[in-house]
Coordinates of C-alpha atoms and ligand atoms in Angstrom, one line a residue:
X1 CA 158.4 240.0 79.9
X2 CA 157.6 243.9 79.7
X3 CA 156.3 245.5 83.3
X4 CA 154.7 248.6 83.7
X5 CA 154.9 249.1 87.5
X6 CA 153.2 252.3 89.2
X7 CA 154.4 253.3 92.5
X8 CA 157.6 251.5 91.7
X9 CA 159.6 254.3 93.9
X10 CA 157.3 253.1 97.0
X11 CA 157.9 250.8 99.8
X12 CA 156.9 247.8 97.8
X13 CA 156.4 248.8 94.7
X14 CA 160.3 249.2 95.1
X15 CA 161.1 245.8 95.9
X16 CA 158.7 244.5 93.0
X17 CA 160.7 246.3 90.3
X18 CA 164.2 245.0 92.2
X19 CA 162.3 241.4 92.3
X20 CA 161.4 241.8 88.4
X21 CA 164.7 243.1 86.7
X22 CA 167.3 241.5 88.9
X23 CA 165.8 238.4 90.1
X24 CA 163.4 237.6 86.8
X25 CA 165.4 239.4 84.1
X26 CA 162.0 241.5 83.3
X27 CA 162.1 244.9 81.7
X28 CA 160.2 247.4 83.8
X29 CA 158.9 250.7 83.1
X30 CA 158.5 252.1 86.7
X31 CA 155.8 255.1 86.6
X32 CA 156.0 257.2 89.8
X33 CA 154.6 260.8 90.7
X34 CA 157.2 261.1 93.0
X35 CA 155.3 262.0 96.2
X36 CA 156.5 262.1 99.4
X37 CA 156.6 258.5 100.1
X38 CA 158.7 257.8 97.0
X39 CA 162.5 257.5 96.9
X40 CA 164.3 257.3 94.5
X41 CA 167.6 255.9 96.4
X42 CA 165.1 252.9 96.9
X43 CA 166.1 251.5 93.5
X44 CA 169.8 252.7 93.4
X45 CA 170.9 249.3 92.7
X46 CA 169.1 249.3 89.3
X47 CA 170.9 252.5 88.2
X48 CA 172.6 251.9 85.0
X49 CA 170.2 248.6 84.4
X50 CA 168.9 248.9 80.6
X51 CA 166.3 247.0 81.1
X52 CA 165.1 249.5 84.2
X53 CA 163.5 253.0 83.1
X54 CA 161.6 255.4 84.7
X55 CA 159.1 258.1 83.8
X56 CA 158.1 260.3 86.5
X57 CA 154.0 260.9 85.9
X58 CA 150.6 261.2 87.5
X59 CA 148.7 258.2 87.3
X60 CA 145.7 260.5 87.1
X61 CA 147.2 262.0 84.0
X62 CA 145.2 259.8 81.6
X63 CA 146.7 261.4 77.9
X64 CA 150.3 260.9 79.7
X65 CA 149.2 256.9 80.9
X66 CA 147.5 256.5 77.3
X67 CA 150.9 257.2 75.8
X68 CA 153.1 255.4 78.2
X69 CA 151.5 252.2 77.6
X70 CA 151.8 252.9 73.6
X71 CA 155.2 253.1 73.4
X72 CA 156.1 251.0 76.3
X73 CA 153.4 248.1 74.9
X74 CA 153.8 246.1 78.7
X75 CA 153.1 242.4 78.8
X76 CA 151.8 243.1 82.9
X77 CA 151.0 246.4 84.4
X78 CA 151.3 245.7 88.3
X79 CA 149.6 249.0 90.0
X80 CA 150.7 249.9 93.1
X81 CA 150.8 254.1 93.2
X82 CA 148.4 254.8 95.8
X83 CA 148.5 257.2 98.8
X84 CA 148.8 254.4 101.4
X85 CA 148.8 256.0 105.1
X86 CA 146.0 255.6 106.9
X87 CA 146.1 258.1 109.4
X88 CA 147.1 260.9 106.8
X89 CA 143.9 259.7 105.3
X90 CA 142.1 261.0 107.9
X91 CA 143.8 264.3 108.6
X92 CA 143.0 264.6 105.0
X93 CA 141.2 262.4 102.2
X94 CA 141.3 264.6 98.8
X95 CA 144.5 263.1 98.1
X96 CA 143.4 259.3 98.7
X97 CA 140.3 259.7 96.5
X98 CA 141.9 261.4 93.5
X99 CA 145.0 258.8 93.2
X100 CA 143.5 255.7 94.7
X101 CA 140.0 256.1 92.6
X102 CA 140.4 258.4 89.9
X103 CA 144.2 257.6 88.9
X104 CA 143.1 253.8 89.0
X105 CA 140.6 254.6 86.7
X106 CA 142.8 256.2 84.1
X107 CA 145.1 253.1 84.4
X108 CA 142.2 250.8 83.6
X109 CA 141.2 253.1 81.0
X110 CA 144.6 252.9 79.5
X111 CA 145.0 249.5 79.5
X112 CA 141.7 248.1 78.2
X113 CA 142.5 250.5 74.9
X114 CA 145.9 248.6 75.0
X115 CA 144.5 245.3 75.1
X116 CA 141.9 246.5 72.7
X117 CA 144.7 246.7 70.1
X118 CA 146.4 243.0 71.0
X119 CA 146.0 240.0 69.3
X120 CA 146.2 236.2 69.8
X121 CA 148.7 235.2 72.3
X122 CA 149.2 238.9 73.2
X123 CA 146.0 239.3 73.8
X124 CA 145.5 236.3 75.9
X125 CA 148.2 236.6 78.0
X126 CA 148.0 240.3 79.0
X127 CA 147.8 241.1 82.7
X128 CA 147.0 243.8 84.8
X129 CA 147.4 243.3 88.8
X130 CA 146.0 245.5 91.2
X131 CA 147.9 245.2 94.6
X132 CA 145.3 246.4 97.5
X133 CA 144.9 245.4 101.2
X134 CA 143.3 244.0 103.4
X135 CA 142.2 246.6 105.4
X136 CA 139.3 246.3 102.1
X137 CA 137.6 243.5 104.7
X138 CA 137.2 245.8 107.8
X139 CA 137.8 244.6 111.6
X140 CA 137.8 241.0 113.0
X141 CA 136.5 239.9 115.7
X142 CA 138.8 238.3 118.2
X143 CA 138.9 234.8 115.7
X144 CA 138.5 234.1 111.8
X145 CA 140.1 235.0 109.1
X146 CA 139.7 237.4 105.5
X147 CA 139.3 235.1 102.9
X148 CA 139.1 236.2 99.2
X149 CA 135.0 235.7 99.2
X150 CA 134.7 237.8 102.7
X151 CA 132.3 241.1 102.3
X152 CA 134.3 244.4 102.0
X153 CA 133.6 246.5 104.8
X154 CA 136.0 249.3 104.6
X155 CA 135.9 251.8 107.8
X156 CA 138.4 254.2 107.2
X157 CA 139.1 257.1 104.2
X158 CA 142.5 255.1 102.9
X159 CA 140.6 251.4 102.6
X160 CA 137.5 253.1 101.1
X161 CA 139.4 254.5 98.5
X162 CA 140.9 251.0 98.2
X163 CA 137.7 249.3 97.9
X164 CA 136.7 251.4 95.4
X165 CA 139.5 250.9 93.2
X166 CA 139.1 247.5 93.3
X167 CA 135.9 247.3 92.4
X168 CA 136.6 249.5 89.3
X169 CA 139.0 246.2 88.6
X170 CA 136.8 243.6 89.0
X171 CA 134.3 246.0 86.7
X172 CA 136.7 246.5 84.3
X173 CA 137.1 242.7 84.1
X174 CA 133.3 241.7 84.0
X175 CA 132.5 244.5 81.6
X176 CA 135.2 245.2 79.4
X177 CA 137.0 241.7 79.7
X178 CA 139.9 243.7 80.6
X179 CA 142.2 240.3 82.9
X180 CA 142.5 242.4 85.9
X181 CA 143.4 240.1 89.1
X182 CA 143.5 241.7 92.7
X183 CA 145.6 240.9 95.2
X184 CA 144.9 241.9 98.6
X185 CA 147.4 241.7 101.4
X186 CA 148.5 242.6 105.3
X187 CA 150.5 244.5 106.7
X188 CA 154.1 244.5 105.3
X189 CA 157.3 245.1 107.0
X190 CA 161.4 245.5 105.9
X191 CA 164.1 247.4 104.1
X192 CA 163.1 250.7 102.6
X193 CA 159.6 251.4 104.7
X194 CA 159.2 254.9 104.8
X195 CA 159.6 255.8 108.6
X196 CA 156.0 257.5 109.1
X197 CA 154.8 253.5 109.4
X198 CA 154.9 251.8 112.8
X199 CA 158.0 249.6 113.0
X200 CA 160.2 251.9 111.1
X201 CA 159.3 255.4 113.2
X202 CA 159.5 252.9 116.2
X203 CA 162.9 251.8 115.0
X204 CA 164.4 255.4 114.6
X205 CA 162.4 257.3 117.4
X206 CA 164.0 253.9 119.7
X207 CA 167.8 254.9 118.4
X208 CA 167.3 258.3 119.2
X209 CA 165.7 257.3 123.0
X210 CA 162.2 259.3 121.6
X211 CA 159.2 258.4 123.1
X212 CA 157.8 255.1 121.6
X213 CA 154.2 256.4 120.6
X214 CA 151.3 252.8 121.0
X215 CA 148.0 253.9 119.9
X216 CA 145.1 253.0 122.9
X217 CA 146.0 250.0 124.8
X218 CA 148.5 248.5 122.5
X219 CA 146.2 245.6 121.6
X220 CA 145.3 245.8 118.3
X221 CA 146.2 243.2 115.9
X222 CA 147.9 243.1 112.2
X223 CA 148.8 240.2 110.3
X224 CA 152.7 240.9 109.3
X225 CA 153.9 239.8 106.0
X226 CA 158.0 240.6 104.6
X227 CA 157.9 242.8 101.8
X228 CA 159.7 240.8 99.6
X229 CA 157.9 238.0 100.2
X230 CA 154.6 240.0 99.1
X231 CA 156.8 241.2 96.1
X232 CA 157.2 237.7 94.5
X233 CA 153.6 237.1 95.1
X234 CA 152.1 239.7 93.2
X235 CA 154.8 238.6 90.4
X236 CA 153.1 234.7 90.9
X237 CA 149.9 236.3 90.6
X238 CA 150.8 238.4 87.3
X239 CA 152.2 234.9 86.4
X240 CA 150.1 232.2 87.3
X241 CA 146.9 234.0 88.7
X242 CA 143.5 233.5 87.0
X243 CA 141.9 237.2 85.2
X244 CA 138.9 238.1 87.7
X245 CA 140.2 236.0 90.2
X246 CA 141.4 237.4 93.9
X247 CA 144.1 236.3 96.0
X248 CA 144.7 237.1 99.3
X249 CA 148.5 237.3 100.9
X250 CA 149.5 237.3 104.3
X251 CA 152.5 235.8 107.0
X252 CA 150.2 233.6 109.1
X253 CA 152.0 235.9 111.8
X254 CA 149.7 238.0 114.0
X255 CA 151.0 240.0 116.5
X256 CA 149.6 242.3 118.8
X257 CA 151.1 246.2 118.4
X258 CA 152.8 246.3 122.1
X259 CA 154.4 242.9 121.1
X260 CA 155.5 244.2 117.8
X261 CA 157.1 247.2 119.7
X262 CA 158.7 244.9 122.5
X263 CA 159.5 242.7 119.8
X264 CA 161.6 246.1 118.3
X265 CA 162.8 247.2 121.4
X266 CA 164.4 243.8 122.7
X267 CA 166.4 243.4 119.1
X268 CA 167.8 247.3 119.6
X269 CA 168.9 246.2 123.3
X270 CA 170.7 243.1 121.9
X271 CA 172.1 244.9 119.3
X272 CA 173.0 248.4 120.4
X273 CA 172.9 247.8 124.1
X274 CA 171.5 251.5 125.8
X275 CA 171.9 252.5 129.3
X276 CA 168.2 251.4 129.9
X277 CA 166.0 248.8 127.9
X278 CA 163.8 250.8 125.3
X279 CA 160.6 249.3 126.5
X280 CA 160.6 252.5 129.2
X281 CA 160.2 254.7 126.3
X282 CA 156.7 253.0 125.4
X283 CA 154.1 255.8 125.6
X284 CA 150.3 255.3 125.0
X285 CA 148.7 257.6 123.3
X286 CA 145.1 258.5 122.2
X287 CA 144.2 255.9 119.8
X288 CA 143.3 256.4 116.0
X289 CA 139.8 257.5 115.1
X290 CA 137.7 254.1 114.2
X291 CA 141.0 252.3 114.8
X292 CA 140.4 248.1 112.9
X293 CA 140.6 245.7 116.0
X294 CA 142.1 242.9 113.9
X295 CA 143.3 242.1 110.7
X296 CA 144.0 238.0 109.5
X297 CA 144.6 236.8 106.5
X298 CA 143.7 233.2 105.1
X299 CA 146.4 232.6 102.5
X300 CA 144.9 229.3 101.3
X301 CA 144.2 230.6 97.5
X302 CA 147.4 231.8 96.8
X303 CA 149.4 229.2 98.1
X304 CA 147.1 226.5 96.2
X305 CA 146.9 228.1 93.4
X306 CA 149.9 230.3 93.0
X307 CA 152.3 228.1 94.5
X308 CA 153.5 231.0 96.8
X309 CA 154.8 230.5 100.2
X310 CA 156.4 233.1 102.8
X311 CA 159.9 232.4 103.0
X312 CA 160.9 235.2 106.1
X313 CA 159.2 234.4 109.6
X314 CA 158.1 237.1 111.7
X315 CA 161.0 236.8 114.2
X316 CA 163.8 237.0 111.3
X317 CA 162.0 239.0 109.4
X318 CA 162.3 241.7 111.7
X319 CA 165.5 241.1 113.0
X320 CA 166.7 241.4 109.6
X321 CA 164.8 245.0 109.6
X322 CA 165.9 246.0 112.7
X323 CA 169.5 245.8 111.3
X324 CA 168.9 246.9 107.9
X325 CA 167.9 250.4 109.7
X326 CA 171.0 250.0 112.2
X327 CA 173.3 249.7 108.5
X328 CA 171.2 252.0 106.2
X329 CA 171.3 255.6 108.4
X330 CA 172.2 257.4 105.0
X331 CA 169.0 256.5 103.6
X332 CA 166.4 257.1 106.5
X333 CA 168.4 259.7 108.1
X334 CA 167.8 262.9 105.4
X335 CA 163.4 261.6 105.7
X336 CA 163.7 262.2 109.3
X337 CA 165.8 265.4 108.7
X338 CA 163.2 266.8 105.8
X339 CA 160.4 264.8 104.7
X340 CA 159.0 263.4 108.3
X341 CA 160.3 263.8 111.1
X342 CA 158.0 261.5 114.0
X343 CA 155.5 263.7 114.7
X344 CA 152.0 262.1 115.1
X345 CA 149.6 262.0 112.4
X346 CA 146.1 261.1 111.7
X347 CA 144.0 263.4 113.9
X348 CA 141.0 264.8 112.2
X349 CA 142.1 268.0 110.1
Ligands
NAD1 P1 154.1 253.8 99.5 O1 153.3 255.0 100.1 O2 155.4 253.5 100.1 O3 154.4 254.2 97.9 C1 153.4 254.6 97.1 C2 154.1 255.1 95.8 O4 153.1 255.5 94.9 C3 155.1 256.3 96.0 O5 156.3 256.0 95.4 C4 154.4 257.5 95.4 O6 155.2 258.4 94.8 C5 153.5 256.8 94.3 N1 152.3 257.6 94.0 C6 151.5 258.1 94.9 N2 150.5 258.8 94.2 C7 150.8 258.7 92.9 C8 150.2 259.2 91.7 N3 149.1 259.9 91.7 N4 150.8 258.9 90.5 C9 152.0 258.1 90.4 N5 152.6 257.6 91.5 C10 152.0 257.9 92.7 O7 153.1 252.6 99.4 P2 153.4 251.1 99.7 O8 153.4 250.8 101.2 O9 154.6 250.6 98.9 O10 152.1 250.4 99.1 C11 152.0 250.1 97.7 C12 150.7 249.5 97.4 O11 150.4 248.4 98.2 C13 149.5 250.5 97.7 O12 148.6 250.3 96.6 C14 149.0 250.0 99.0 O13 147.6 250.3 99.1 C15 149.2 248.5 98.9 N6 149.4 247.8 100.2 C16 150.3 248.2 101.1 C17 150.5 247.5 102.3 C18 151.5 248.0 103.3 O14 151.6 247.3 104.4 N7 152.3 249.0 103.1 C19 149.8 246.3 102.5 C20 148.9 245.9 101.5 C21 148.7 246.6 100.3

């Protein structure tokens, strides 16, 4: 099997390539512009792989896409580049329209003059998987749940971009035939998460006894899925999914943000005991412009028709995060240092 994965130097585009060359055997072109949320050291462990390479490009970049998937002639592209921070998207949105839209544009473009050129089986199995969120769906109420057929009702500049971009896919399926499949899924957690996302910056500003920023009252709610659990369900979607078909992922495991930050703050205590328990350095601070109540995914589909399950509870899950960022200072320490430092975002520029 021949990948093309964009964003592959990302949170989870990261563990997708890992998934695809160590755990499948795949051979994976990883296409990454290299922003600020990429790192490199997040795929050190396929340094030296053959059947890992990487070409550093703009997804917008249409002539430089056009020739990638030419010479690399991918099976499955699985798209994931995207600016994906919400509250950067509203200190500033240029960025989120011209690589979430516009660069997901010139991949579709490149790919349906890829497929164009396939034949029989090629042809029939060629896939290309755009990975999007749930934050597509808007805000719940205090019950239900997203399900693939819900009405999109995006309400903030990051999940209107993402919206967009996948309804270019499902266009590009219905009018060009292109087999695009969407996946939409919660909130993911675990190794590698860049440290501007809640539980990581509440990790690292807890070691460091820095105030533990909650925005409002602490009571909004996100559905938290393991990222490598997400990871091998976009690969069963690539594999088993049906073109113009969605399917929705999620970790049947929604918590409220104070109890995600207790949650954090009890594991640091057991593990690195402090001279007071790190729920005194909750703060509560103003909340986030037009802030989604709830997210909650109905994971029906994919486990029906994917045969994906999670495999990592809430409770391990972040355990197992919690430590990974106790082991792992060498990789978060030189973001805080340079890249981000903790400071709060997402106030209107
Ligand atoms: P991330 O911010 O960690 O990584 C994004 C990657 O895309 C980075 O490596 C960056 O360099 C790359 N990129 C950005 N702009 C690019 C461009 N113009 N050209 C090429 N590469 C570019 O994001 P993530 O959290 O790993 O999310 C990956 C995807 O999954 C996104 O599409 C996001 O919308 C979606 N998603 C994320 C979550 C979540 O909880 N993080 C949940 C559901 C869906």
């Amino acid at each position: 099997m021949r990948a093309i994965i964009t964003g592959g130097c990302g949170f989870i585009g990261s563990a997708v390539c890992r998934h695809a060359v160590t755990d499948l055997g795949w051979t994976v072109l990883n296409i990454d512009k290299l922003t600020y949320a990429a790192n490199k050291q997040n795929l050190a462990s396929l340094d030296g792989n053959n059947r890992y390479s990487f070409l550093q490009a703009d997804i917008c970049d249409h002539a430089a896409m056009e020739e990638a998937f030419r010479g690399f002639a991918p099976d499955v592209v699985i798209h994931l580049a995207a600016e994906s921070h919400v509250d950067r998207s509203i200190t500033g949105s240029a960025e989120f329209i011209q690589t979430n839209i516009v660069g997901t544009h010139s991949l579709l473009e490149a790919a349906r003059r890829l497929h164009a050129t396939l034949e029989g089986d090629a042809r029939d199995a060629f896939r290309f998987v755009h990975v999007s969120t749930d934050e597509v769906y808007g805000s719940l109420g205090p019950t239900g749940l997203f399900t693939e057929t819900t009405a999109y009702d995006p309400r903030s500049p990051y999940s209107a971009s993402k919206a967009a971009s996948d309804h270019l896919a499902s266009a590009w399926f219905e009018t060009y035939g292109l087999p695009t499949l969407i996946t939409n899924c919660s909130n993911n957690y675990g190794p590698f998460h860049f440290p501007e996302k809640l539980i990581p910056l509440v990790i690292l500003n807890a070691l460091e006894g820095r105030p533990l920023p909650v925005y409002g009252d602490g009571s909004n709610v996100r559905d938290w899925l393991f990222v490598s659990d997400h990871a091998r369900g976009i690969v069963s979607a690539a594999l088993h999914g049906r073109p113009g078909e969605k399917y929705n992922f999620g970790g049947r495991a929604e918590r409220r943000n104070l109890e995600v930050v207790h949650a954090i703050c009890d594991a640091l205590d057991e593990f690195v005991p402090g001279a007071s328990p790190r729920r005194e350095l909750i703060t509560f601070v103003t909340d986030r412009p037009g802030h989604d109540k709830r997210y909650a995914i109905d994971c029906t589909k994919a486990e029906n028709e994917l045969g994906w399950t999670q495999t990592v509870s809430f409770e391990e899950g972040l355990r197992q995060t919690v430590r990974w960022y106790l082991d792992n200072e060498s990789w978060w320490r030189p973001l805080r240092d340079g890249v981000y430092a903790g400071d709060r975002l997402g106030l209107p520029g």
